[in-house]
PDB file of C-alpha atoms in Angstrom:
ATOM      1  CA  UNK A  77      -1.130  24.931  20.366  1.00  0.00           C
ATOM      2  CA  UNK A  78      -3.523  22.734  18.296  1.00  0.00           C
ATOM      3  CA  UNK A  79      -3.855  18.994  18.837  1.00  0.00           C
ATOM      4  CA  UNK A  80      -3.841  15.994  16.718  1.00  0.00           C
ATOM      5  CA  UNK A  81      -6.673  14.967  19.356  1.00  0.00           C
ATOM      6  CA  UNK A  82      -9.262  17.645  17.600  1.00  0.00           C
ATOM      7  CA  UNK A  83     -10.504  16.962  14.846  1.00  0.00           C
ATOM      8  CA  UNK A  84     -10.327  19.764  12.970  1.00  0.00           C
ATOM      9  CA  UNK A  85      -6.310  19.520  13.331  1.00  0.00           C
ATOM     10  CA  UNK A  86      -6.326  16.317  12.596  1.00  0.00           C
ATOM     11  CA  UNK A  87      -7.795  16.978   9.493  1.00  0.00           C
ATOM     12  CA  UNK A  88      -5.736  19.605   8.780  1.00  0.00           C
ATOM     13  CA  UNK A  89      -3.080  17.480   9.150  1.00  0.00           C
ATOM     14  CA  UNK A  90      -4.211  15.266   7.023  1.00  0.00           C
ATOM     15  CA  UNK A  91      -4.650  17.548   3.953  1.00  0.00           C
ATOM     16  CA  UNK A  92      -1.343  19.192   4.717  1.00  0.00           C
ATOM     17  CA  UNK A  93      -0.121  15.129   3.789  1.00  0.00           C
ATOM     18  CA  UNK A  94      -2.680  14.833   1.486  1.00  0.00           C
ATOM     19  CA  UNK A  95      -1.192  18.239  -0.862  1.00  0.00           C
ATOM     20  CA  UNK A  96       2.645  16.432  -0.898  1.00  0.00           C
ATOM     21  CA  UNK A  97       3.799  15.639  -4.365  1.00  0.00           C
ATOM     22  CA  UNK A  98       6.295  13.260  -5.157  1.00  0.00           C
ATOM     23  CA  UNK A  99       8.864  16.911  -6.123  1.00  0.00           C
ATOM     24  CA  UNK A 100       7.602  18.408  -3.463  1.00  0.00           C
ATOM     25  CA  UNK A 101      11.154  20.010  -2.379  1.00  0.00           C
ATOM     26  CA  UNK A 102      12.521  20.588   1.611  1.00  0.00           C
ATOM     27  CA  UNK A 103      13.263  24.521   2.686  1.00  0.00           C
ATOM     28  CA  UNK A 104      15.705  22.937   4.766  1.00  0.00           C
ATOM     29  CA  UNK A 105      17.274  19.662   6.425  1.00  0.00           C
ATOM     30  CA  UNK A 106      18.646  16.648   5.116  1.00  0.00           C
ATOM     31  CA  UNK A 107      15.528  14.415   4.307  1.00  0.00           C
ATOM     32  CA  UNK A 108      13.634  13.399   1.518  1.00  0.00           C
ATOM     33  CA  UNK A 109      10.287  13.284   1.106  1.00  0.00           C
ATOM     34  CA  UNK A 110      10.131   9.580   1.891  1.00  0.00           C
ATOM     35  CA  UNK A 111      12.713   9.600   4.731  1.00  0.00           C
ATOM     36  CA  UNK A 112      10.534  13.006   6.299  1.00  0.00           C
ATOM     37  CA  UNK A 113       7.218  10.584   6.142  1.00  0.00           C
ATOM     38  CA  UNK A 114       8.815   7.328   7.255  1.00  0.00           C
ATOM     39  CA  UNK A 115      10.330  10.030  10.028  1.00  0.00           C
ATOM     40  CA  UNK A 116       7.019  11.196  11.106  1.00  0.00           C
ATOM     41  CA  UNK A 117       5.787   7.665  11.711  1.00  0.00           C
ATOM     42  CA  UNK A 118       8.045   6.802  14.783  1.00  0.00           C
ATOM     43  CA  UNK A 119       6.335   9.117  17.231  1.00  0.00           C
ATOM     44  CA  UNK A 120       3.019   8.034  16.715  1.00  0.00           C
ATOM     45  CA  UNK A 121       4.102   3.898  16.762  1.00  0.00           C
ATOM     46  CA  UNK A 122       5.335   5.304  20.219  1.00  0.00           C
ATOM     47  CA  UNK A 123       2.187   6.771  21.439  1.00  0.00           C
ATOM     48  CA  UNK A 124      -0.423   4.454  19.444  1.00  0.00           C
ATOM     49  CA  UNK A 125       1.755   1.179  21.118  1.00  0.00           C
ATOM     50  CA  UNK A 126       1.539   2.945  24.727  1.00  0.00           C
ATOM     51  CA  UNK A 127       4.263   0.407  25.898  1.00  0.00           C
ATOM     52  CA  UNK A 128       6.316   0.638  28.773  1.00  0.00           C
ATOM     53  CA  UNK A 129       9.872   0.890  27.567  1.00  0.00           C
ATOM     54  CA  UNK A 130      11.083   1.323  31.377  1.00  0.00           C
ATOM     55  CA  UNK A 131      12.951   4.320  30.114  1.00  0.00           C
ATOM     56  CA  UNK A 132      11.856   7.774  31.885  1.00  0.00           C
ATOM     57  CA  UNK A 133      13.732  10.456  29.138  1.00  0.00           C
ATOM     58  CA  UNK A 134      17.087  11.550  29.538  1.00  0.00           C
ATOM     59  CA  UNK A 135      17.418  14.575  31.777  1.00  0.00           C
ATOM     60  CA  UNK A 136      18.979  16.701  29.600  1.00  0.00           C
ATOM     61  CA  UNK A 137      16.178  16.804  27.246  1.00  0.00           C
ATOM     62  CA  UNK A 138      13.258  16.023  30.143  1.00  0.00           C
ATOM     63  CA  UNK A 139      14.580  19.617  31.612  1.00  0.00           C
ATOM     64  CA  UNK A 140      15.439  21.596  28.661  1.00  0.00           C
ATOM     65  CA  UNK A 141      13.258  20.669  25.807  1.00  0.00           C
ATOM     66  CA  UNK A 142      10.313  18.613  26.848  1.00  0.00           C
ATOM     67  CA  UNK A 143       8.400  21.773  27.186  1.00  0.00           C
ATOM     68  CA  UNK A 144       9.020  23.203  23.767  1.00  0.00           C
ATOM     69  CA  UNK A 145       7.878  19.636  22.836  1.00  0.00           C
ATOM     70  CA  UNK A 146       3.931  20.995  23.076  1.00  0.00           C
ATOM     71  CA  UNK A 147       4.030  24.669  24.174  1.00  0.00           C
ATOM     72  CA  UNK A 148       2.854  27.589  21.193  1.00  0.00           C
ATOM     73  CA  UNK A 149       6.262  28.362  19.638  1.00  0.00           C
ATOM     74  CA  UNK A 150       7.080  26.795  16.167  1.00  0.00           C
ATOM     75  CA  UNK A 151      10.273  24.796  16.415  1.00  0.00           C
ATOM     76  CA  UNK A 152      13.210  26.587  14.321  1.00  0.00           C
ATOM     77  CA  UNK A 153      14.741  25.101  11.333  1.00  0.00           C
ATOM     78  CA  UNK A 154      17.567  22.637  11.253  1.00  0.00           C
ATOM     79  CA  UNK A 155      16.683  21.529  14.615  1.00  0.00           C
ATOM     80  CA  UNK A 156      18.613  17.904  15.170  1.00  0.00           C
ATOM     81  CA  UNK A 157      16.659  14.537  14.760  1.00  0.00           C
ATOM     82  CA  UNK A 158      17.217  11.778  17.152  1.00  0.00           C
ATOM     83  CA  UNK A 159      20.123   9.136  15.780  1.00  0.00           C
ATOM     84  CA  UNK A 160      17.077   6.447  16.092  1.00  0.00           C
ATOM     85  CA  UNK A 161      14.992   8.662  14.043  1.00  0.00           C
ATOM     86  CA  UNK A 162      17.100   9.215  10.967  1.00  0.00           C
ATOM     87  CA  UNK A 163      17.482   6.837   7.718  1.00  0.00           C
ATOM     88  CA  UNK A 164      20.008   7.122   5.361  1.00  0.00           C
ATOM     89  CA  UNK A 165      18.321   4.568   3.774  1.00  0.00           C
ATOM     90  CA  UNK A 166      15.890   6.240   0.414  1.00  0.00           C
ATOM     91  CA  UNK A 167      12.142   5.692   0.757  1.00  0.00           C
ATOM     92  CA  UNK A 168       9.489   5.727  -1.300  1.00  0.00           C
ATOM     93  CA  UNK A 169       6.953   8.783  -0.283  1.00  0.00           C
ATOM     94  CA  UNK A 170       3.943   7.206  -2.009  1.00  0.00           C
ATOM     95  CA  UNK A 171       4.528   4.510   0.229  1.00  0.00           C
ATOM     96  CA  UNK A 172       4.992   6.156   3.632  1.00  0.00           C
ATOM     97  CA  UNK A 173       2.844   8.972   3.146  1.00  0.00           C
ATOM     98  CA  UNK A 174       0.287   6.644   3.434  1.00  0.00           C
ATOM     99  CA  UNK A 175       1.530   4.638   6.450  1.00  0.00           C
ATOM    100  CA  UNK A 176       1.882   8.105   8.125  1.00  0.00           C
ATOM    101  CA  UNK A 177      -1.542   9.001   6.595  1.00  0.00           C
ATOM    102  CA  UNK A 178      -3.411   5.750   8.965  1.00  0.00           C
ATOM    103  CA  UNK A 179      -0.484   6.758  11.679  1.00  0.00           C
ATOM    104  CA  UNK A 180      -2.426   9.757  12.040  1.00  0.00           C
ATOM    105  CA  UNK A 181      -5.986   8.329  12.225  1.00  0.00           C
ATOM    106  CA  UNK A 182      -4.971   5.854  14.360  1.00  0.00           C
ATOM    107  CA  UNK A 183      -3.530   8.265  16.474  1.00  0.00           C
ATOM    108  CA  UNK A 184      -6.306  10.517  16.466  1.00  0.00           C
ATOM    109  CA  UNK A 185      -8.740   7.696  17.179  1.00  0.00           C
ATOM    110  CA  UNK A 186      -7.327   7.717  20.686  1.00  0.00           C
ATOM    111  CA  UNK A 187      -8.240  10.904  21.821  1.00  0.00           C
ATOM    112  CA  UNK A 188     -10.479   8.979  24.747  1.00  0.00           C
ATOM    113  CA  UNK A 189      -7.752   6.797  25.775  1.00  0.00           C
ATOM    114  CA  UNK A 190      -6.639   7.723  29.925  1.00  0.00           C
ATOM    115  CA  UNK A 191      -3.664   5.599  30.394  1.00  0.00           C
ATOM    116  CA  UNK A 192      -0.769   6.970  28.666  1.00  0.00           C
ATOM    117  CA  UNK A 193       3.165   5.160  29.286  1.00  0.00           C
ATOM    118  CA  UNK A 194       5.725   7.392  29.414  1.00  0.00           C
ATOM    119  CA  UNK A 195       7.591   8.749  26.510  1.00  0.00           C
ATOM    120  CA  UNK A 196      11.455   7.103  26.297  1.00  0.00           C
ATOM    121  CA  UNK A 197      12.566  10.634  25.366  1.00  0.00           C
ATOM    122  CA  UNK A 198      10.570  13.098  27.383  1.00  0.00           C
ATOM    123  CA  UNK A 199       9.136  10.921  30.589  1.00  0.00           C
ATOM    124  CA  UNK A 200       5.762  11.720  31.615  1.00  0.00           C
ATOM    125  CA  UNK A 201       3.353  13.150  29.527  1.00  0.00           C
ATOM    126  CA  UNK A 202      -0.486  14.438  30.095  1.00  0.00           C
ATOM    127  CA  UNK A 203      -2.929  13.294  27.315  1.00  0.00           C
ATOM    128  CA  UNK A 204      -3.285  16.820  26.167  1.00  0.00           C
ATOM    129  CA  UNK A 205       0.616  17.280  25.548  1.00  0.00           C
ATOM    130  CA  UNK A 206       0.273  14.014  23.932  1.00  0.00           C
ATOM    131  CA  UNK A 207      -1.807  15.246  21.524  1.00  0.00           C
ATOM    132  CA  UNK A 208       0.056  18.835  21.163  1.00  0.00           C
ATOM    133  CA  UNK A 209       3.375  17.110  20.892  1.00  0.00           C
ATOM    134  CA  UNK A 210       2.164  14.958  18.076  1.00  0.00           C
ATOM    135  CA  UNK A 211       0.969  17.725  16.269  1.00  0.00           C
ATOM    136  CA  UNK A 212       3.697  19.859  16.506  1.00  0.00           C
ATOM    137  CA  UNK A 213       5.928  17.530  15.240  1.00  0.00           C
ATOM    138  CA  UNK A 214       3.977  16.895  11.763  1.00  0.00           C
ATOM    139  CA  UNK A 215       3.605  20.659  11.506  1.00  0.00           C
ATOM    140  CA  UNK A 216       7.347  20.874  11.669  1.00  0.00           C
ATOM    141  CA  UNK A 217       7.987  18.584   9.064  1.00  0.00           C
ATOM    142  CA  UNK A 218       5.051  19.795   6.908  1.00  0.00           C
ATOM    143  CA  UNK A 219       6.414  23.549   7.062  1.00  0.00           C
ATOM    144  CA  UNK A 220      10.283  21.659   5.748  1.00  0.00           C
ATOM    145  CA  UNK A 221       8.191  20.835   3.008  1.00  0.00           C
ATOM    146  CA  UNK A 222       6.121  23.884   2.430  1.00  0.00           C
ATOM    147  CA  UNK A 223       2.411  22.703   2.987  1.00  0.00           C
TER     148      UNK A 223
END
Protein backbone atom coordinates (compact mmCIF):
# COMPACT_ATOMS: atom_id res chain seq x y z
CA UNK A 1 0.00 0.00 0.00
CA UNK A 2 1.40 3.44 -1.01
CA UNK A 3 1.64 6.35 1.41
CA UNK A 4 0.71 9.90 1.39
CA UNK A 5 4.18 10.11 3.37
CA UNK A 6 6.21 9.40 -0.14
CA UNK A 7 6.41 11.65 -2.26
CA UNK A 8 5.81 10.23 -5.26
CA UNK A 9 2.14 9.28 -3.86
CA UNK A 10 1.68 12.31 -2.68
CA UNK A 11 2.07 13.68 -5.87
CA UNK A 12 0.08 11.36 -7.39
CA UNK A 13 -2.44 12.30 -5.28
CA UNK A 14 -2.24 15.48 -6.02
CA UNK A 15 -2.70 15.24 -9.84
CA UNK A 16 -5.44 12.70 -9.34
CA UNK A 17 -7.18 16.24 -7.53
CA UNK A 18 -5.56 18.26 -9.82
CA UNK A 19 -7.51 16.26 -13.21
CA UNK A 20 -11.25 16.85 -11.31
CA UNK A 21 -13.55 18.98 -13.35
CA UNK A 22 -16.33 20.75 -12.06
CA UNK A 23 -18.81 17.59 -14.23
CA UNK A 24 -16.63 15.31 -13.25
CA UNK A 25 -19.50 12.58 -12.41
CA UNK A 26 -19.41 9.76 -9.22
CA UNK A 27 -19.47 5.78 -10.36
CA UNK A 28 -21.18 5.46 -7.23
CA UNK A 29 -22.33 6.96 -3.72
CA UNK A 30 -24.26 9.79 -2.76
CA UNK A 31 -21.76 12.80 -2.92
CA UNK A 32 -20.98 15.51 -5.04
CA UNK A 33 -17.98 16.62 -6.12
CA UNK A 34 -17.83 19.33 -3.48
CA UNK A 35 -19.31 17.26 -0.60
CA UNK A 36 -16.50 14.17 -1.77
CA UNK A 37 -13.60 17.06 -1.36
CA UNK A 38 -14.96 18.81 1.72
CA UNK A 39 -15.26 14.81 2.80
CA UNK A 40 -11.71 14.10 2.21
CA UNK A 41 -10.60 17.02 4.35
CA UNK A 42 -11.75 15.65 7.82
CA UNK A 43 -9.16 12.90 8.07
CA UNK A 44 -6.30 14.86 7.46
CA UNK A 45 -7.58 18.01 10.05
CA UNK A 46 -7.49 14.80 12.32
CA UNK A 47 -4.02 13.73 11.72
CA UNK A 48 -2.40 17.28 10.78
CA UNK A 49 -4.11 18.63 14.45
CA UNK A 50 -2.58 15.40 16.30
CA UNK A 51 -4.92 16.26 19.30
CA UNK A 52 -5.87 14.13 21.96
CA UNK A 53 -9.60 13.67 21.72
CA UNK A 54 -9.43 11.10 24.81
CA UNK A 55 -11.40 8.80 22.60
CA UNK A 56 -9.54 5.31 21.83
CA UNK A 57 -12.04 4.01 18.61
CA UNK A 58 -14.98 2.10 19.14
CA UNK A 59 -14.33 -1.62 19.33
CA UNK A 60 -16.38 -2.66 16.79
CA UNK A 61 -14.53 -0.89 14.18
CA UNK A 62 -10.87 -1.00 16.21
CA UNK A 63 -11.37 -5.04 15.71
CA UNK A 64 -13.03 -5.40 12.47
CA UNK A 65 -12.00 -2.67 10.19
CA UNK A 66 -9.02 -0.78 11.44
CA UNK A 67 -6.89 -3.11 9.49
CA UNK A 68 -8.52 -2.72 6.13
CA UNK A 69 -8.01 0.98 7.09
CA UNK A 70 -4.12 0.68 5.57
CA UNK A 71 -3.59 -2.94 4.43
CA UNK A 72 -3.28 -3.58 0.15
CA UNK A 73 -6.95 -4.26 -0.69
CA UNK A 74 -8.99 -1.41 -2.38
CA UNK A 75 -12.05 -0.64 -0.30
CA UNK A 76 -15.38 -1.78 -2.25
CA UNK A 77 -17.93 0.59 -3.44
CA UNK A 78 -20.78 1.99 -1.45
CA UNK A 79 -18.90 1.43 1.63
CA UNK A 80 -20.78 3.70 4.55
CA UNK A 81 -19.32 7.17 5.61
CA UNK A 82 -19.23 8.12 9.18
CA UNK A 83 -22.60 10.30 10.25
CA UNK A 84 -19.82 13.11 11.25
CA UNK A 85 -18.40 12.80 7.89
CA UNK A 86 -21.37 13.38 5.64
CA UNK A 87 -22.98 16.90 4.47
CA UNK A 88 -26.12 17.25 3.04
CA UNK A 89 -25.25 20.57 2.79
CA UNK A 90 -23.97 21.46 -1.41
CA UNK A 91 -20.37 22.64 -1.74
CA UNK A 92 -18.56 24.29 -4.04
CA UNK A 93 -15.63 21.85 -5.54
CA UNK A 94 -13.49 24.76 -6.77
CA UNK A 95 -13.47 25.72 -3.35
CA UNK A 96 -12.66 22.53 -1.44
CA UNK A 97 -10.61 20.96 -3.91
CA UNK A 98 -8.27 23.36 -3.01
CA UNK A 99 -8.57 23.21 0.80
CA UNK A 100 -8.10 19.40 0.30
CA UNK A 101 -5.33 20.25 -2.24
CA UNK A 102 -3.00 22.21 0.99
CA UNK A 103 -4.78 19.30 3.30
CA UNK A 104 -2.62 17.10 1.46
CA UNK A 105 0.69 19.04 1.53
CA UNK A 106 0.27 19.78 4.85
CA UNK A 107 -0.20 16.37 5.55
CA UNK A 108 2.56 15.17 3.62
CA UNK A 109 4.89 17.74 5.16
CA UNK A 110 4.73 15.61 8.29
CA UNK A 111 6.19 12.62 7.20
CA UNK A 112 9.14 13.28 10.06
CA UNK A 113 6.77 13.92 12.75
CA UNK A 114 7.18 10.79 15.81
CA UNK A 115 4.39 11.60 18.08
CA UNK A 116 1.19 10.63 16.65
CA UNK A 117 -2.42 10.88 19.10
CA UNK A 118 -4.63 8.34 18.58
CA UNK A 119 -7.26 8.23 15.97
CA UNK A 120 -11.08 8.78 17.65
CA UNK A 121 -12.19 6.05 15.22
CA UNK A 122 -9.47 3.47 14.98
CA UNK A 123 -7.20 4.00 18.39
CA UNK A 124 -3.63 3.64 17.95
CA UNK A 125 -1.97 4.08 14.91
CA UNK A 126 1.92 3.65 13.72
CA UNK A 127 3.21 6.59 11.54
CA UNK A 128 3.40 4.33 8.59
CA UNK A 129 -0.44 3.32 8.79
CA UNK A 130 -0.88 6.92 9.23
CA UNK A 131 0.35 7.62 6.12
CA UNK A 132 -1.27 4.37 4.30
CA UNK A 133 -4.60 5.14 5.84
CA UNK A 134 -4.55 8.64 4.50
CA UNK A 135 -3.84 7.54 1.24
CA UNK A 136 -6.18 4.99 0.91
CA UNK A 137 -8.86 7.02 1.73
CA UNK A 138 -8.24 9.77 -1.16
CA UNK A 139 -7.71 6.87 -3.54
CA UNK A 140 -11.16 5.71 -2.62
CA UNK A 141 -12.79 8.76 -3.27
CA UNK A 142 -10.67 9.55 -6.37
CA UNK A 143 -11.64 6.03 -8.00
CA UNK A 144 -15.85 7.33 -7.06
CA UNK A 145 -14.85 9.90 -9.29
CA UNK A 146 -12.89 8.16 -11.95
CA UNK A 147 -9.30 9.75 -11.75
Amino acid sequence: MKSLFEEKACNEILDRINSLKDDSQRQWGKMSLGQMAWHCQFPLKIAIKNKDTGKKGNLFVRLFFKKSAYNNKVWRRGLPTAPALKTVENKNASIEIEKLKTLVKEFNALKNREEWQPHPFFGTLTHEQWGKMEYKHLDHHLRQFNV
